[in-house]
Coordinates of C-alpha atoms in Angstrom, one line a residue:
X1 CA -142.3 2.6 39.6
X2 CA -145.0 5.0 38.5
X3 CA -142.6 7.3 38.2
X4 CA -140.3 5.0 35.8
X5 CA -139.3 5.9 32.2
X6 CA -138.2 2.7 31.3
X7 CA -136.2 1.7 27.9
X8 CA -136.1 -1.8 26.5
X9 CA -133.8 -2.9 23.6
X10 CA -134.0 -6.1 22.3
X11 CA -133.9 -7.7 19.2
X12 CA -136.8 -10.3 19.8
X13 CA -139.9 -8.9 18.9
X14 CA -142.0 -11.1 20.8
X15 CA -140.4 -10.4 24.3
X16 CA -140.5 -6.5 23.6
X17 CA -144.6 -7.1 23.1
X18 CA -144.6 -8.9 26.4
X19 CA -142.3 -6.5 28.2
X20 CA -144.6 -3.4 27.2
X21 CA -148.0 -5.2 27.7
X22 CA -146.5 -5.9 31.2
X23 CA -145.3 -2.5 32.1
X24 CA -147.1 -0.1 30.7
X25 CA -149.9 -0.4 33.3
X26 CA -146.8 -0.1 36.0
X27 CA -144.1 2.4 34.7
X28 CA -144.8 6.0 33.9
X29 CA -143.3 5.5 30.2
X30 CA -142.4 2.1 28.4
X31 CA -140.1 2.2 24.9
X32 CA -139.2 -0.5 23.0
X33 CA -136.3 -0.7 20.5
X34 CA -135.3 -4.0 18.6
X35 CA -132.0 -1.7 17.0
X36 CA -129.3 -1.2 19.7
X37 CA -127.8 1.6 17.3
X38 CA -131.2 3.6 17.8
X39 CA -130.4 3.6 21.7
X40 CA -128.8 7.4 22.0
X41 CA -131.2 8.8 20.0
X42 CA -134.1 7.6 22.1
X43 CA -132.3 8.7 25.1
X44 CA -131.4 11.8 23.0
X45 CA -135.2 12.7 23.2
X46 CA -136.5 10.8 26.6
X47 CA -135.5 11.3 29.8
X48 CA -135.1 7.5 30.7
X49 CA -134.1 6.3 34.1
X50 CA -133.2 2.0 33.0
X51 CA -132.7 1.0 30.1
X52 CA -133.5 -3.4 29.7
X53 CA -130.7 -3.9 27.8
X54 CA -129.8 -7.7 25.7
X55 CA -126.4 -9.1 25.5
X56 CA -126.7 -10.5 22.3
X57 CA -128.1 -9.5 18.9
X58 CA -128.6 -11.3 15.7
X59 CA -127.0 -8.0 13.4
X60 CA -125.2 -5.0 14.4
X61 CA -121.8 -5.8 16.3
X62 CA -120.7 -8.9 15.7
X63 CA -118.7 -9.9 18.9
X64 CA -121.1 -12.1 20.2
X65 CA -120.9 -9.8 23.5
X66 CA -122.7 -6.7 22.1
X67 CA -124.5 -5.9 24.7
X68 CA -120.7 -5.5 27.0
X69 CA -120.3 -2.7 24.2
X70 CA -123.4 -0.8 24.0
X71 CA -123.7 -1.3 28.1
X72 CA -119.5 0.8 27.5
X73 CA -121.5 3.1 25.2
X74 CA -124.0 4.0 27.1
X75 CA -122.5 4.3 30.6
X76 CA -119.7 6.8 29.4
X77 CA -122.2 9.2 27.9
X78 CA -125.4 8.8 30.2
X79 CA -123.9 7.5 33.6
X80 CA -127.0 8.0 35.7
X81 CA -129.0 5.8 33.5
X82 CA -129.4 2.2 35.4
X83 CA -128.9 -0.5 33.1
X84 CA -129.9 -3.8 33.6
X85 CA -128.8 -6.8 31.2
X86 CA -130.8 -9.6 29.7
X87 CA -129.0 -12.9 28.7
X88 CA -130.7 -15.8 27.9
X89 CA -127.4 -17.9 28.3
X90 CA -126.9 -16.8 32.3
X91 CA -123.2 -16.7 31.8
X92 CA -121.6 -16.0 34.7
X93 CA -118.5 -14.4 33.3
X94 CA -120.5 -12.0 30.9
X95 CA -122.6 -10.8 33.8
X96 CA -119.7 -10.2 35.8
X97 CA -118.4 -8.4 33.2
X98 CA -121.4 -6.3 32.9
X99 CA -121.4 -5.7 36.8
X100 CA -117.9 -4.4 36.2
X101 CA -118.7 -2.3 33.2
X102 CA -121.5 -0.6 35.5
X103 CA -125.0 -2.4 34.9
X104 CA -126.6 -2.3 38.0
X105 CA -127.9 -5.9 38.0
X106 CA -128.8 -9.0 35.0
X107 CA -131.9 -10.8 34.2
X108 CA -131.4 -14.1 32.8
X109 CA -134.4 -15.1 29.8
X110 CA -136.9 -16.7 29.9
X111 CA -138.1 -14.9 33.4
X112 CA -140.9 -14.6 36.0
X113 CA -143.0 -11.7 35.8
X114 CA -142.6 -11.6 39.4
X115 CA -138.8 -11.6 39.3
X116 CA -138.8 -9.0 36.3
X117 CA -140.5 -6.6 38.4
X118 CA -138.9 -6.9 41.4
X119 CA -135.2 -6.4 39.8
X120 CA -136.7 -3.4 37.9
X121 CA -138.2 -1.9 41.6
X122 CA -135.1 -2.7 43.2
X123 CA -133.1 -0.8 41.2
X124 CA -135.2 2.0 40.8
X125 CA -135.1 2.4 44.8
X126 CA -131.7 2.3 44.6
X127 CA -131.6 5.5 42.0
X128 CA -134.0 7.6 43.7
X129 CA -131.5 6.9 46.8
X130 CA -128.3 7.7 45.2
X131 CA -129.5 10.6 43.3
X132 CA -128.2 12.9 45.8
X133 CA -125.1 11.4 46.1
X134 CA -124.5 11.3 42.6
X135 CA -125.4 15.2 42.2
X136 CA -122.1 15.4 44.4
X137 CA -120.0 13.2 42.6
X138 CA -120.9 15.0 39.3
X139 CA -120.0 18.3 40.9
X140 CA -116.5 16.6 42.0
X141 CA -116.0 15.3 38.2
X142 CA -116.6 19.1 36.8
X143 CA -113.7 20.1 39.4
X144 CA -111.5 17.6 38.1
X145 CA -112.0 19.1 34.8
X146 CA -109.1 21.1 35.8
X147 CA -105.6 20.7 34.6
X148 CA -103.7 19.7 38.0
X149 CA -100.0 20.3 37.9
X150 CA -97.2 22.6 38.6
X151 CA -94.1 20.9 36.6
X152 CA -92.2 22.6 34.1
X153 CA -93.7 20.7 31.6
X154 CA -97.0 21.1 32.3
X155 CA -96.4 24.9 32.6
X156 CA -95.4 24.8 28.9
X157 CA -98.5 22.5 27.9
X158 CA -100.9 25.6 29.9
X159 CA -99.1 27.9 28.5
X160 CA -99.3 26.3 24.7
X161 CA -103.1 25.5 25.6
X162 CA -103.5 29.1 25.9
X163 CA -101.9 30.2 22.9
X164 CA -104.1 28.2 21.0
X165 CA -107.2 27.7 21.9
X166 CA -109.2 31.1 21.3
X167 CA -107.6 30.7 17.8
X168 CA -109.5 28.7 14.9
X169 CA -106.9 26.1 14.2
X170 CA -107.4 22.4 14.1
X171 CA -105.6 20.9 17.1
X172 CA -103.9 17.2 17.1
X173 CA -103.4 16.2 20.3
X174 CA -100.7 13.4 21.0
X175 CA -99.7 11.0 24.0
X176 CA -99.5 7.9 25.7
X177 CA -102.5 6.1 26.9
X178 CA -103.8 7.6 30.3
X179 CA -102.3 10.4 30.0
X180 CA -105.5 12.9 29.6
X181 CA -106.1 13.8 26.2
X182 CA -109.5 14.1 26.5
X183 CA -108.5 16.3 29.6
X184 CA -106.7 18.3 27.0
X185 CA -109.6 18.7 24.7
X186 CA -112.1 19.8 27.6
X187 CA -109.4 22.8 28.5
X188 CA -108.9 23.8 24.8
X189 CA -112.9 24.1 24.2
X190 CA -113.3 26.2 27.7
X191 CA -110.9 28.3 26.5
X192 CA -112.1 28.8 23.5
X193 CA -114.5 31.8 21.6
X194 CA -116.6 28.6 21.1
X195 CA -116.5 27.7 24.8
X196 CA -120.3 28.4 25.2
X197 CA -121.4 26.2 22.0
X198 CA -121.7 22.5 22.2
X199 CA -118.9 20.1 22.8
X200 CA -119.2 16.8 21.1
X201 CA -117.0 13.7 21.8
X202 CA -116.7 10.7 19.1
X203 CA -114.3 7.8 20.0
X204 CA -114.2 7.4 16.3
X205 CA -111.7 4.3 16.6
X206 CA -114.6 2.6 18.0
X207 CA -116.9 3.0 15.4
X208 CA -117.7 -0.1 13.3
X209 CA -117.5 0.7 9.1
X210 CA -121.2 0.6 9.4
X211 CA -121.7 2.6 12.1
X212 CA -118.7 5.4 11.6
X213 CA -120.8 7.4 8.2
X214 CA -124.3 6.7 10.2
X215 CA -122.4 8.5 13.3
X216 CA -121.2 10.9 12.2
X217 CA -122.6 12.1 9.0
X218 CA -126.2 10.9 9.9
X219 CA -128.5 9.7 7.5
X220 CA -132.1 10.5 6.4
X221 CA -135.7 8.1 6.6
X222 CA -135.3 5.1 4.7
X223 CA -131.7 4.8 3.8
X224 CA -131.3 1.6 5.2
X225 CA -133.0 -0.8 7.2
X226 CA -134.6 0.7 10.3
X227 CA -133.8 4.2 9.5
X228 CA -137.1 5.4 10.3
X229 CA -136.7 8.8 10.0
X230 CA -134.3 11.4 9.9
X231 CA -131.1 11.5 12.5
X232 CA -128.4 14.4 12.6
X233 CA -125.0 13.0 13.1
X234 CA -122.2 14.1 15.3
X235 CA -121.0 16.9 12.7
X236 CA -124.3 18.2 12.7
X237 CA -124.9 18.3 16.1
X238 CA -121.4 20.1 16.9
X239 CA -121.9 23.1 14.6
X240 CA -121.2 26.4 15.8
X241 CA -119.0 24.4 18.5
X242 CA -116.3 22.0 19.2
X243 CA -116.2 18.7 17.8
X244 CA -113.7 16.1 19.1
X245 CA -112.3 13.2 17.8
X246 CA -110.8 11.0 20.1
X247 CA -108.3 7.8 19.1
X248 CA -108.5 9.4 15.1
X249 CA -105.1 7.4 14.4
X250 CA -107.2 3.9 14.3
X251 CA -109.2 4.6 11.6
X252 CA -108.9 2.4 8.4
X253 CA -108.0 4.8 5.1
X254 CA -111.6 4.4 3.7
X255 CA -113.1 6.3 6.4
X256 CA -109.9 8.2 6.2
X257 CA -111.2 9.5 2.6
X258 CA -114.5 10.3 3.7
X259 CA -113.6 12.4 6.8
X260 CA -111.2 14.1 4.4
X261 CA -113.7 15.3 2.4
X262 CA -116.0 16.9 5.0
X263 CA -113.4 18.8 6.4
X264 CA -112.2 19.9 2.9
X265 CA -115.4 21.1 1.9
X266 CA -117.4 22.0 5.5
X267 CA -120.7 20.2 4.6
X268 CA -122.1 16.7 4.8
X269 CA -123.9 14.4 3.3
X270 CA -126.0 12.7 5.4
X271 CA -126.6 9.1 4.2
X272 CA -129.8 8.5 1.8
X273 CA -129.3 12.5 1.0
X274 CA -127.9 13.9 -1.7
X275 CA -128.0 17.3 -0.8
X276 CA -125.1 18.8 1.5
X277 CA -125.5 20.1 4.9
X278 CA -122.8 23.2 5.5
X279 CA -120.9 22.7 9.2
X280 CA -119.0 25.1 11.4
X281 CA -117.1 23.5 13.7
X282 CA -113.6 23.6 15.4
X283 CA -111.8 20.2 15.2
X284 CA -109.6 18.6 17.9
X285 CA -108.5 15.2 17.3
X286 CA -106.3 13.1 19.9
X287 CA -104.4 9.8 18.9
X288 CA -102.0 7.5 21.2
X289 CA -100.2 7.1 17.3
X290 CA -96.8 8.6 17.4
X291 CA -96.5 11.5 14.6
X292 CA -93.6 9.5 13.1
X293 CA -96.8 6.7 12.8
X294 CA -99.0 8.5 11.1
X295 CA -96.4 9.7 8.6
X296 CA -96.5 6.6 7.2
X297 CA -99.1 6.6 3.9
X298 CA -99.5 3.1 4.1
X299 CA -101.6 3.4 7.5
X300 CA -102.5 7.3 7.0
X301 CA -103.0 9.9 4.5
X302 CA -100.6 12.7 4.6
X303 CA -103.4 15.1 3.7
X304 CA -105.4 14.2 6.5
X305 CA -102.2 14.6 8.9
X306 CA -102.0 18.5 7.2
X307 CA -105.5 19.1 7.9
X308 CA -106.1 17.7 11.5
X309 CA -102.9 19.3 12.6
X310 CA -102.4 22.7 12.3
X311 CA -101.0 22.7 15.9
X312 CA -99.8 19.3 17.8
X313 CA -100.1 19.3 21.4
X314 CA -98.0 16.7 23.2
X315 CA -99.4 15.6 26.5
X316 CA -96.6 14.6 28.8
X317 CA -96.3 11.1 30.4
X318 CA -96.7 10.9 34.5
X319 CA -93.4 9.7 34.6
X320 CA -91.6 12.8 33.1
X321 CA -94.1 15.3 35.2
X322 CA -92.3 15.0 39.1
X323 CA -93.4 16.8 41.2
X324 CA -97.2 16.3 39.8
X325 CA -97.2 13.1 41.1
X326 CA -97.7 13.5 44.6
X327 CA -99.7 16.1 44.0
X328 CA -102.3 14.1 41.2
X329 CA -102.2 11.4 44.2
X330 CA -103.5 13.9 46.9
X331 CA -105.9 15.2 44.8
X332 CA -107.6 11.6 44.0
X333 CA -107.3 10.7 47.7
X334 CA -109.8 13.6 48.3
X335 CA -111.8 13.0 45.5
X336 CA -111.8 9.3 46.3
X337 CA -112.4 10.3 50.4
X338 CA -115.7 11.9 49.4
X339 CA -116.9 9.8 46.8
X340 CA -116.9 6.7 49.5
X341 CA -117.4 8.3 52.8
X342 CA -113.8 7.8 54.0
X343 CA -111.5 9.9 56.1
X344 CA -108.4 8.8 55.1
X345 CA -106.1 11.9 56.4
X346 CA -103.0 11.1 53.9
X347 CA -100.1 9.3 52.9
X348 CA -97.7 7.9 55.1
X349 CA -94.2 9.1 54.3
X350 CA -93.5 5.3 52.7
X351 CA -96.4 5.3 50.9
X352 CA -95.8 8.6 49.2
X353 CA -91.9 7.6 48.3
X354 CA -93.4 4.3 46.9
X355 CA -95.7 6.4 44.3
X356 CA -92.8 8.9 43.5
X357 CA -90.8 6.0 42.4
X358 CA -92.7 3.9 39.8
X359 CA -92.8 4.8 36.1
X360 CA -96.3 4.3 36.0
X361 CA -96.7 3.0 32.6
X362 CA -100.9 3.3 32.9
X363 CA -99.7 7.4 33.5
X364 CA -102.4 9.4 35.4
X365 CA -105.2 6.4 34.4
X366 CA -103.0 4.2 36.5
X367 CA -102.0 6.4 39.4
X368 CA -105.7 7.6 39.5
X369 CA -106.7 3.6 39.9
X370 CA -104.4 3.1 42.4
X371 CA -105.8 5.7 44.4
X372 CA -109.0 4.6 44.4
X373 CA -108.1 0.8 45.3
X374 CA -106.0 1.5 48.3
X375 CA -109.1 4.6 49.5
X376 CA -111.6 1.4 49.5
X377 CA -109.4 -1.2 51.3
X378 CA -107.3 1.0 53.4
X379 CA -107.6 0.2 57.2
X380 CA -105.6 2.5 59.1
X381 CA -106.0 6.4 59.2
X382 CA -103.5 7.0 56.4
X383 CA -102.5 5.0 53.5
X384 CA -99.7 2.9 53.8
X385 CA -97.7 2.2 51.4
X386 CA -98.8 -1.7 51.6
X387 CA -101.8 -0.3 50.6
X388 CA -100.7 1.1 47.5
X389 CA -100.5 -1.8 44.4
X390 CA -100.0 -0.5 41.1
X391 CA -102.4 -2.9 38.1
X392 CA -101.0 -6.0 37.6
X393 CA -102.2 -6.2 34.1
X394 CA -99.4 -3.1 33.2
X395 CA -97.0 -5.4 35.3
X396 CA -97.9 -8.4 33.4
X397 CA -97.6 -6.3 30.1
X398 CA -94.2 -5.0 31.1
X399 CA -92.4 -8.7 32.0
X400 CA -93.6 -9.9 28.5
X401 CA -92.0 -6.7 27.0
X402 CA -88.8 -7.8 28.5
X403 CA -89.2 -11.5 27.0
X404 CA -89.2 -9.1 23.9
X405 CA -92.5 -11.3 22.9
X406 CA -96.0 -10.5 24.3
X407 CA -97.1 -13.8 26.1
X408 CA -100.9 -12.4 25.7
X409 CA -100.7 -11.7 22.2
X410 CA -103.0 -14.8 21.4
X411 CA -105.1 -15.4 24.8
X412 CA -108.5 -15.1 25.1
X413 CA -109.7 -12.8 27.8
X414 CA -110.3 -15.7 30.4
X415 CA -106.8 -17.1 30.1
X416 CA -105.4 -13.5 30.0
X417 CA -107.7 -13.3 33.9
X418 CA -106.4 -16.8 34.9
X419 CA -103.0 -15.6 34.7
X420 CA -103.1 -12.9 36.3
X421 CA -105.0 -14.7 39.4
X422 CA -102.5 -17.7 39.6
X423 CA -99.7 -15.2 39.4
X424 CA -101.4 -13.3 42.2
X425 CA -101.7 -16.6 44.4
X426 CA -98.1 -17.3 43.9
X427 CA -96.5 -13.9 44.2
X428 CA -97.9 -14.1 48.2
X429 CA -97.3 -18.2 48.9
X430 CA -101.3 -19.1 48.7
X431 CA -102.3 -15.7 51.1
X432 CA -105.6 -15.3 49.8
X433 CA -106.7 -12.2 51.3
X434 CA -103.1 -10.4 50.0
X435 CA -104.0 -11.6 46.4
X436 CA -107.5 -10.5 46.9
X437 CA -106.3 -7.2 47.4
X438 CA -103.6 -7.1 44.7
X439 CA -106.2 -7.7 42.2
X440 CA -108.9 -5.1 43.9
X441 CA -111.6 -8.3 44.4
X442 CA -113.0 -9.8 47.5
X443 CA -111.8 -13.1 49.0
X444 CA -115.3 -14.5 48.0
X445 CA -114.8 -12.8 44.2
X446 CA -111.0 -14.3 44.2
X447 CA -112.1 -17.9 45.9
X448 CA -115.0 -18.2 42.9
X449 CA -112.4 -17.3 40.4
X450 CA -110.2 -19.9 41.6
X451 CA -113.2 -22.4 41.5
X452 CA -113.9 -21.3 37.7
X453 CA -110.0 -21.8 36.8
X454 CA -109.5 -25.2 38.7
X455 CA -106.7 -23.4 40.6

């Protein structure tokens, strides 16, 4: 622990005194942060290993299950970073949920000392252990940065992708969910005259209307509360390079008018500034909104369209690809064999035909789930094709579609999870390990689900 950087974000100001009082005599470096949206510029500037995270804050996101959204946050753009979460409610279903999301482990509030301590140790073994292992997973990610496929179609998306991308032109790239846009948007950048300036990633249909000017504009020392001193935002800190703007067609036409503007003109103005800030950058944007969508003024401006789309690149579904199937599955059953120390040495012949013939509406997300599901609870030397279950939440998603009437439209997450366990149950007559399996959990997972849902 002597060796710890350790960052605490909370909005109680009392339990951050007693946090830092307790560790700084233990941890090499101790930071406290009452603001969640101040976490990725401290991590910006430290090299943390945890990060003490709350589940609930008084301001900021108002879900009442912030912490489940700056744990997302966090996780996609630091992924080594431990997080551990801090509820003073001990929900069981929200720390599930964060276990799922990736925090390595909860602390419920008020705690021992003791207990505090010997979470925080715990998990910091466990990094200093899997640092290895993760050095080779990242290497294995960077691989799969490649565009894998040998269709037709995806010879004419290369072949597009390289007509375009040492160019200038802003790029709108359009398809289905799971498909690989952000894939897409990786290849374009490498290929680029920009390819060794930064690449910056904004999921800009995420951002809150208080957070999305803040973001990406960034805002000087005193412009608000807690702006304490001066941040660059995203556009800023993609000059010179590539910035990309990822599910652009759910953004409301207020922030529609001020990202208008910036691109119009090439400068910001950061918030509390009046002064603009000149940008260079190359603009990709990616959207699961059809074209014809976005066409209409009522949910987009037409301007905007123009001037995010010089070129539109259509990424392909899975099911229109063929052949890539079979060959996306092989290459997630080595990825998947090396990630958990299997030797899985294929696909049986039924397994394979079993892939080849679902639509996969999830697309490569899906298949690329799958995968990895029926690598971990495979028990033979191949995969079988009883190993392979596609998600049941796309199954349950397409019965609805054919009632014409989405039965989920107004259930809560729990009931949405109910559903799918008790239809799980039933589909295999009460076989509890089959059902298990089906929904990727354990028998002891599934049997306290059940308990929780009175099935």
């Amino acid at each position: 622990m002597k060796k710890a950087a350790i960052l605490v974000v909370d909005d109680d100001q009392d339990l951050l005194t007693a946090v830092r009082i307790l560790l700084r005599p233990k941890v090499k470096q101790i930071i406290v942060e009452p603001n969640p949206e101040n976490i990725f510029r401290t991590l910006e500037r430290n090299a943390i290993d945890m990060v003490l995270l709350d589940m609930n804050f008084k301001s900021a996101i108002n879900t009442g299950n912030e912490g489940l959204f700056w744990l997302g946050k966090i996780k996609s753009q630091y992924p080594h970073i431990k997080v551990i979460m801090i509820t003073a409610y001990g929900a069981v279903d929200l720390a599930v949920r964060s276990l799922k999301q990736g925090a390595s482990d909860f602390i419920v509030k008020p705690w021992q000392n003791e207990h505090l301590l010997q979470t925080l140790t715990a998990v910091f073994e466990e990094a200093k252990q899997t640092k290895g292992r993760d050095k080779t997973i990242t290497q294995v990610h960077r691989q799969e940065h490649d565009l894998i496929g040998r269709s037709a179609i995806m010879e004419d998306l290369q072949y597009k992708i390289d007509k375009v991308a040492p160019t200038e032109a802003n790029i709108l790239i359009l398809g289905e969910n799971g498909t690989g846009k952000d894939l897409i948007a990786q290849a374009l950048h490498r290929r680029s005259l920009r390819a060794k300036q930064t690449y910056i990633k904004v999921d800009v249909g995420a951002l809150t209307e208080t957070l999305f000017e803040s973001e990406l504009f960034g805002y000087k020392r005193g412009a608000f509360t807690d702006a304490r001193e001066d941040r660059q935002g995203r556009f800023t800190a993609a000059n010179g390079g590539t910035l990309f703007l990822d599910e652009i067609g759910n953004i409301n036409l207020q922030q529609q008018a001020k990202l208008l503007s910036v691109l119009q003109n090439r400068q910001v103005v950061p918030l509390g500034s009046y002064e603009p800030v000149p940008v260079d950058i190359r603009l990709l944007s990616a959207t699961n909104v059809p074209l014809k969508a976005l066409a209409d003024e009522s949910r987009f401006r037409k301007d905007l369209v123009y001037r995010i789309n010089t070129v539109e690149i259509q990424v392909p579904p899975l099911r229109e690809r063929g052949e890539d199937i079979a060959l996306l599955a092989n290459h997630f059953l080595d990825f998947y064999n090396r990630k958990y120390h299997k030797h899985l040495e294929g696909f049986e012949r039924d397994a394979i035909q079993k892939i080849k013939a679902y639509h996969f509406p999830g697309n490569v997300r899906e298949l690329q789930y799958s995968i990895e599901r029926a690598v971990i609870m495979a028990e033979q030397k191949s995969i079988r094709d009883s190993d392979i279950l596609f998600s049941p939440i796309e199954q349950a998603m397409r019965e609805d579609n054919k009632l014409g009437e989405p039965a989920y439209a107004n259930q809560s997450l729990e009931e949405m999870e109910r559903h799918a366990v008790q239809s799980a149950i039933e589909r295999y007559n009460g076989n509890i390990s089959k059902a298990a399996r089906e929904l990727g959990l354990t028998r002891a997972a599934l049997y306290r689900r059940m308990e929780k849902y009175n099935i």
